[in-house]
XYZ file of C-alpha atoms in Angstrom:
432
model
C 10.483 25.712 27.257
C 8.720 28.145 25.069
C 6.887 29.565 27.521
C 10.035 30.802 29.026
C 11.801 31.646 26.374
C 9.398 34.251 25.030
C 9.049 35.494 28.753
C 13.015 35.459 28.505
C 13.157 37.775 25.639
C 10.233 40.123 26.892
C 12.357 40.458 30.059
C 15.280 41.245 28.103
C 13.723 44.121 26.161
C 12.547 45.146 29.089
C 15.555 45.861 30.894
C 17.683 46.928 27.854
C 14.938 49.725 27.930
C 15.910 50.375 31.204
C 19.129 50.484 30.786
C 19.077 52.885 27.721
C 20.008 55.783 28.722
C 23.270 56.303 31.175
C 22.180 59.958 32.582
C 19.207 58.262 34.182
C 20.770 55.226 34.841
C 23.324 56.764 36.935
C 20.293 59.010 38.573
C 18.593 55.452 39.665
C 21.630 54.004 41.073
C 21.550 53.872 44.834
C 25.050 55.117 45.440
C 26.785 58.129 43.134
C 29.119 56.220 40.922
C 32.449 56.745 41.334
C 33.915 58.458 38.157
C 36.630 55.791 37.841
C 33.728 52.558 38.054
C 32.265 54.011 34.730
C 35.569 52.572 33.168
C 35.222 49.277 34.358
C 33.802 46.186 32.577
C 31.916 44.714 36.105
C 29.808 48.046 36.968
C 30.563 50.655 34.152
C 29.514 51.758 30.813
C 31.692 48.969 28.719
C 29.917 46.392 30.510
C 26.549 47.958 29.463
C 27.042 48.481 26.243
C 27.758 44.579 25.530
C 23.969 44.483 26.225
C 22.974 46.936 23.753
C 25.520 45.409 21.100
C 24.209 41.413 21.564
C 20.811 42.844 21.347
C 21.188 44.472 18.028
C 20.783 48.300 18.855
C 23.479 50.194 17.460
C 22.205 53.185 18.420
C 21.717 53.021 22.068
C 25.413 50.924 22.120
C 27.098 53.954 20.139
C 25.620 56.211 23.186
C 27.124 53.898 26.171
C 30.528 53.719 23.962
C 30.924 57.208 23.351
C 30.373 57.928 26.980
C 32.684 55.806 27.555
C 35.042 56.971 25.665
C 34.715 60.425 26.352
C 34.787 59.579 29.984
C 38.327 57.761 29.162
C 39.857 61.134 28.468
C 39.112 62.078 32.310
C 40.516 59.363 34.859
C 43.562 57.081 34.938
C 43.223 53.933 32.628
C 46.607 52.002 33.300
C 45.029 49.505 35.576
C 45.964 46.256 33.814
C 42.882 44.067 34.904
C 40.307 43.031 31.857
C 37.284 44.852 34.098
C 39.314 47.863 34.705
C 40.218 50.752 32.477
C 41.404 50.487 29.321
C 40.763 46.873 28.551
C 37.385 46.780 29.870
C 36.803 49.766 27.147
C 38.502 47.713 24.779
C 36.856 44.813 25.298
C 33.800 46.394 24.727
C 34.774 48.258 21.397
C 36.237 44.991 20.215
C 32.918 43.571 20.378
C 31.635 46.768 18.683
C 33.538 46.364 15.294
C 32.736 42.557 15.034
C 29.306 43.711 14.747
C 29.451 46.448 12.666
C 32.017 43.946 10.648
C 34.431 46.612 10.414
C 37.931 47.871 12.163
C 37.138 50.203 14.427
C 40.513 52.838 14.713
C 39.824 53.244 18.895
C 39.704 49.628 18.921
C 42.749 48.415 17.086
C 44.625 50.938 19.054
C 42.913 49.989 22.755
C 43.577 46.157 21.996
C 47.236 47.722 21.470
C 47.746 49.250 24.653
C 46.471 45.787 25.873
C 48.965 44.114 24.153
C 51.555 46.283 25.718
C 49.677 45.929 29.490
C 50.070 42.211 29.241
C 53.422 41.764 28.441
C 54.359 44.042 31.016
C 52.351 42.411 33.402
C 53.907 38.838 31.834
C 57.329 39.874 32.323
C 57.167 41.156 35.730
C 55.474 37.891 36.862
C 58.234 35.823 35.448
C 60.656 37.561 37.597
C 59.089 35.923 40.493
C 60.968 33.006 41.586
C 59.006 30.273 43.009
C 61.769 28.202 44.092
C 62.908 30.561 46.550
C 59.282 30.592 48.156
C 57.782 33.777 46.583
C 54.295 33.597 45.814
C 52.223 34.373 43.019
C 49.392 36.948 43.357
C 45.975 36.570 42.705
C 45.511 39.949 41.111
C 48.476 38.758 38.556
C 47.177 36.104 37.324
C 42.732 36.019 37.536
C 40.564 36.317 35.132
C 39.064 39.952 37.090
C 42.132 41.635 37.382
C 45.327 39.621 35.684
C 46.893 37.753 32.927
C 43.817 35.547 32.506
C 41.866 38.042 31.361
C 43.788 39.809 29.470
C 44.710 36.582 27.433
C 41.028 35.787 27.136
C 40.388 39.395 25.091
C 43.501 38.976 23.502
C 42.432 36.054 22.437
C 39.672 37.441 20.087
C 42.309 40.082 18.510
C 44.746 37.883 16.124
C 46.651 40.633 15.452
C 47.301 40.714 19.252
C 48.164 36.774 18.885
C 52.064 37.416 20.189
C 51.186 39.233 23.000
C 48.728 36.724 23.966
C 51.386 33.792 23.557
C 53.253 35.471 26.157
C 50.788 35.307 28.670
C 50.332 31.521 27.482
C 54.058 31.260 28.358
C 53.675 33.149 32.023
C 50.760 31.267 32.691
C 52.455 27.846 31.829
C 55.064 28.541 35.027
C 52.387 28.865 37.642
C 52.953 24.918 37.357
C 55.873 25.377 38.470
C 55.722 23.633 42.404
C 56.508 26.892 45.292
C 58.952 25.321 47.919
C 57.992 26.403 51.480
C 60.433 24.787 54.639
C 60.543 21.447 52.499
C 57.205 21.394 51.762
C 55.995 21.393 48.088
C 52.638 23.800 47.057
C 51.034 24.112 43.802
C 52.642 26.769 42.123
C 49.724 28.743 42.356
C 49.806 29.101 46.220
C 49.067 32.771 47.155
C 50.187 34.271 50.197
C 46.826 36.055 50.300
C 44.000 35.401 53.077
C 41.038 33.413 51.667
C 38.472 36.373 52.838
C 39.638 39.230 50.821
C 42.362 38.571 49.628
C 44.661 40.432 52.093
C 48.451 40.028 52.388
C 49.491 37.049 54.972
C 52.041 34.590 54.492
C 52.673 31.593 52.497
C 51.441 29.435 55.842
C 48.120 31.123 56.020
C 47.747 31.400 52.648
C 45.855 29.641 50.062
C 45.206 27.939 46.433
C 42.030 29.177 45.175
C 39.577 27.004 43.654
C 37.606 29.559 41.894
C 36.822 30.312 38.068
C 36.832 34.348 38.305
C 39.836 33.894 40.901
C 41.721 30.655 41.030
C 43.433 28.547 38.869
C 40.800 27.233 36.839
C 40.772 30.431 34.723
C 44.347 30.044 33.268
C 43.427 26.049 32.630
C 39.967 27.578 30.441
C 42.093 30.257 28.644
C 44.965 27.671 28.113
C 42.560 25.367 26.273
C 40.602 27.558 24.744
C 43.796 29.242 23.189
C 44.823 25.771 22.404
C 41.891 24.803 20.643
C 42.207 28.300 18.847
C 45.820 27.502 17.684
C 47.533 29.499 19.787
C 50.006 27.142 21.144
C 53.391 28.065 23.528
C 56.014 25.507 24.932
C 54.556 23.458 28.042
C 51.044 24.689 27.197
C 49.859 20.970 27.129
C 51.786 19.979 29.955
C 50.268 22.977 31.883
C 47.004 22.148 31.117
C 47.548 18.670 32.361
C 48.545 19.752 35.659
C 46.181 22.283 36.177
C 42.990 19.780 35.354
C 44.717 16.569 37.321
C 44.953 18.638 40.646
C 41.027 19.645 39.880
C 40.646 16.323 39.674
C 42.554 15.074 42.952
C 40.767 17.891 44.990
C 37.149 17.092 44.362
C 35.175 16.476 46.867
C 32.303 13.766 47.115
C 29.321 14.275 49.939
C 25.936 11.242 50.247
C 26.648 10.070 47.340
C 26.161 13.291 45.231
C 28.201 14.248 42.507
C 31.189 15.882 42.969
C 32.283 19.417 43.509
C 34.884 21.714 44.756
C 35.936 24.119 47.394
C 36.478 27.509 47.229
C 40.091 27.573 48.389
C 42.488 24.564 49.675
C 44.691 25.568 52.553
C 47.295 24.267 55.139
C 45.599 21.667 57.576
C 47.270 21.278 61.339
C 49.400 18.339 59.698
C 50.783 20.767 56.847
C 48.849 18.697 54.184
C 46.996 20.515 51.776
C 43.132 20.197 52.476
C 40.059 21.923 51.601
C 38.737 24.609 53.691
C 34.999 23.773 52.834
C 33.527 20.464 54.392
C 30.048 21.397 52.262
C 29.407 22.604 48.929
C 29.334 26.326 48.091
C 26.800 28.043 46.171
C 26.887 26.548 42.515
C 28.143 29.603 41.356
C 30.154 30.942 38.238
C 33.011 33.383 40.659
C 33.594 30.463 42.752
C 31.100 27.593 43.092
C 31.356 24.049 40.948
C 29.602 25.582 37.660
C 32.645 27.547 36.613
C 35.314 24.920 37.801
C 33.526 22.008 35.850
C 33.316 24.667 32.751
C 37.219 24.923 33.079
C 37.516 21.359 33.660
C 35.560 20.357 31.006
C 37.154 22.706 28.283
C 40.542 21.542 29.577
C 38.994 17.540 28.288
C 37.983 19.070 25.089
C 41.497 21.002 23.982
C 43.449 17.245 24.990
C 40.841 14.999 23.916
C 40.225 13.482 27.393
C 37.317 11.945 28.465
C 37.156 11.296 31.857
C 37.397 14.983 32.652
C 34.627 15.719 30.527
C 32.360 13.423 31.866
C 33.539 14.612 35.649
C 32.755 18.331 34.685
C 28.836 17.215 33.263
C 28.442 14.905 36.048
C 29.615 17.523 38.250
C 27.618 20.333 36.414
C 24.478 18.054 37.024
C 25.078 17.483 40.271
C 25.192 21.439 40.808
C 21.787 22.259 39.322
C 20.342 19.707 41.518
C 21.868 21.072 44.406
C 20.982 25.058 43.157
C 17.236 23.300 43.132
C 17.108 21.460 46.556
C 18.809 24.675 48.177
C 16.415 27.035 46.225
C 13.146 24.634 47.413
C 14.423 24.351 51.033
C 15.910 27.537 51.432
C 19.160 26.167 52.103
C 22.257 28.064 53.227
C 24.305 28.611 50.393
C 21.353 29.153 47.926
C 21.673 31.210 44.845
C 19.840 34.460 45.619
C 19.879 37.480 43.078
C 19.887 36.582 38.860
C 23.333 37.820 38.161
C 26.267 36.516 36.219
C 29.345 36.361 38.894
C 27.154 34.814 42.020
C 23.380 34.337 41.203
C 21.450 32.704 38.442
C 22.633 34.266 35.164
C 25.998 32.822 35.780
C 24.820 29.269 36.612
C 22.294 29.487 33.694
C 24.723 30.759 31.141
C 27.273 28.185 31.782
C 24.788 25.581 31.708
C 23.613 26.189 28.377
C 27.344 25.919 26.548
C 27.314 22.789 28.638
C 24.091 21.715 27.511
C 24.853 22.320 23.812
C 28.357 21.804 23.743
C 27.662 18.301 25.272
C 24.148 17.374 24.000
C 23.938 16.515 27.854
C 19.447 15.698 28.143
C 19.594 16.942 31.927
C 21.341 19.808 31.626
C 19.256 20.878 28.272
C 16.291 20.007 30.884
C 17.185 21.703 33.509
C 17.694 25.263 31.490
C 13.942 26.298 31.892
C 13.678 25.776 35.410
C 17.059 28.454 35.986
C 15.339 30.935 33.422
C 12.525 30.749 35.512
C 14.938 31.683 39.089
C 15.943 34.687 37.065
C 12.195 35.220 36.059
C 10.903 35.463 39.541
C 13.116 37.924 40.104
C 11.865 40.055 38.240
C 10.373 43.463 39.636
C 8.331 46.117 37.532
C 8.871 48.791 40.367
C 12.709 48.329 40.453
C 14.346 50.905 38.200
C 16.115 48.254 36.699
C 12.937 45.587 36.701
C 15.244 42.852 38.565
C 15.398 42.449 42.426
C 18.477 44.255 42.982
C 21.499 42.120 44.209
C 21.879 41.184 47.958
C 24.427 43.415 50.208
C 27.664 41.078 50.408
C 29.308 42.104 53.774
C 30.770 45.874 53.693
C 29.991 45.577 49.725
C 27.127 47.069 47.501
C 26.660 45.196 44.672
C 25.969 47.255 41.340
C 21.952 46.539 40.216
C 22.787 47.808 36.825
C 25.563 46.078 35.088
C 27.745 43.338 34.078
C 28.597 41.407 36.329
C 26.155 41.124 39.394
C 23.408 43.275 37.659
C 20.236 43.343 35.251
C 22.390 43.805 32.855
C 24.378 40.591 32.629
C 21.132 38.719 34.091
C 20.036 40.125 30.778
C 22.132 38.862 28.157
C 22.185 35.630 30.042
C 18.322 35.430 29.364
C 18.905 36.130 25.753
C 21.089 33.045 25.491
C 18.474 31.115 26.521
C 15.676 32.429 24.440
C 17.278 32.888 21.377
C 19.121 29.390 22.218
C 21.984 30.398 20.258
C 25.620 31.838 21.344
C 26.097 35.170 21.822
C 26.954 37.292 18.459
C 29.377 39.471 20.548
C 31.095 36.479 22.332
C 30.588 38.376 25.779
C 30.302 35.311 27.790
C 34.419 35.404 26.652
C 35.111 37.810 29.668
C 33.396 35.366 32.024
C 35.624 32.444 30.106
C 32.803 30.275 29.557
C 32.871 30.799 25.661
């Protein structure tokens, strides 16, 4: 394990180098960024910076934050998402004055104007009324783009504490069942297609299954708030029915352990069954690591066992799946090292498994993903990672947060300082 984790942290440098300076990182990008993706936590200069900040240099984050806040001046910020805009910025400059362990005046007044997005967003989402059949949507509630994660910054502002409760409150109702022609949904039924998320209708909708898009992140920010003392009416109860219907909806195959689907859907019958017959990609957007990280925080905040031990057997089961696909070159095999679908994801949520469960397989098995993300790496690419597959009509960004070197990077730091992340970044991913 040493081995690796000095490789780990040369790796790291070496791509925090890369990623020094934004001018030429925007002249190595494939594409021309758009002026509005520099504002945005997944692609953008926010998400960036968290590398700089985790790995100590002030200097080179106080460059990628002042573009970014100079840049903030320029294009619209009201998009209410945590990777969009003004929260993404905030998010960032939150993490900023916890290290220089000081307020910071643009972020207490950012994490404001968060405040204010969320209960906005809060009170037009409890004017939806499920009983009649109106669905939620998943851009309301997610961790990318909703409530979810805006409670999970929130959550590291106390002052920002009532705000936050709020959301707790909105997010309680999506237990509330949606009544379609006598038939009874989880309350989290969107009338959204599974592919895209496009507008259909309630009958061709879905419930998705995913961490970054389905109802497992309102269960991990519900129990993490919990366990943080932020408590609302029904917040229990919620969390109860969000982890028992992760429970009823896993799915066993030869004897492996179990995982979940992406999404659940309408069958021919008009039961509720999952649209996946196989499991996914052990992924952190969508695949079995980030639902048994929900499911397993959800155990912690109520003191339940069984679904703790379901999320580490489940977790387990994963990484041995990640390594026969990976040997075998299986479909649905983990393919590029960053956080939302590749390695950096998998291996970050293993480790706060692995050391928030003293779990021997899953501490064992943390070499073997540093080294995925290892053989990745590529000395010619300008950002010395093999840039991220093409998914579909989409470009993935080989730079930042969320599918690029950069949040491959700070997953690699985890593991080879072996120690949680001073900055808490892993929060936006709701892992930590």
């Amino acid at each position: 394990m040493i081995r690796q984790q000095r490789a780990a942290a040369a790796l790291c440098a070496d791509i925090a180098q890369r990623l020094a300076d934004p001018d030429r990182v925007r002249e190595r990008l494939p594409e021309p960024p758009d002026p509005a993706h520099a504002m945005t936590l997944s692609d953008g200069l926010p998400g960036i910076a968290l590398l700089h900040l985790e790995a100590g240099d002030a200097e080179v984050a106080h460059r990628w934050l002042s573009e970014a806040v100079s840049g903030a001046r320029n294009i619209p910020l009201d998009a209410p998402g945590l990777y969009r805009g003004v929260p993404a910025l905030s998010f960032a400059l939150t993490r900023a004055a916890l290290i220089a362990g000081r307020p910071l005046k643009a972020a207490d007044r950012l994490a404001g104007q968060v405040a204010e997005f969320a209960r906005d967003l809060a009170a037009w989402e409890r004017s939806r009324r499920p009983q009649d059949g109106v669905c939620v949507t998943i851009g309301t509630y997610d961790v990318i783009s909703g409530l979810t994660g805006l409670g999970a910054h929130l959550l590291d502002v106390p002052g920002a504490w009532d705000a936050l409760a709020e959301v707790l409150t909105t997010l309680t109702g999506l237990t509330e069942p949606l009544h379609l022609d006598g038939r009874t949904l989880p309350g989290w039924w969107t009338a959204q297609l599974r592919n895209g998320l496009a507008p259909a209708t309630p009958r061709t909708g879905h419930a998705n299954v995913g961490l970054a898009h389905g109802v497992p992140g309102p269960l991990a920010l519900l129990s993490l708030a919990r366990e943080a003392g932020v408590t609302v009416t029904g917040q229990d109860k919620a969390i109860q029915v969000m982890a028992q219907w992760l429970m009823e909806i896993r799915q066993f195959t030869d004897g492996d352990g179990p995982w979940w689907p992406r999404t659940m859907v309408l069958g021919h019958d008009g039961e509720v069954v999952p649209k996946d017959t196989t499991p996914g990609r052990p992924s952190w957007c969508y695949g079995t690591a980030g639902i048994a990280r929900s499911l397993y925080l959800a155990g912690r905040a109520l003191d339940v066992p069984e679904w703790r031990d379901t999320a580490v057997t489940a977790l387990r089961a994963a990484v041995a799946d990640a390594r026969r696909s990976h040997e075998t070159s299986a479909a649905g095999r983990l393919e590029d090292a960053g956080l939302c679908h590749g390695w950096g994801g998998l291996l970050q949520t293993t480790w706060r498994m692995a050391t928030d469960t003293g779990d021997g397989a899953l501490r064992a098995a943390l070499p073997w993903l540093a080294d995925r993300i290892l053989e990745l790496a590529a000395p010619a690419d300008p950002f010395g990672l093999v840039p991220p597959a093409r998914q579909g009509t989409i470009t993935s960004d080989p730079a930042g947060f969320l599918t690029g070197a950069a949040g491959a990077a700070l997953a690699l730091r985890t593991f080879a300082t072996d120690t949680a992340p001073v900055t808490g970044w892993d929060r936006a991913l709701l892992v930590g």
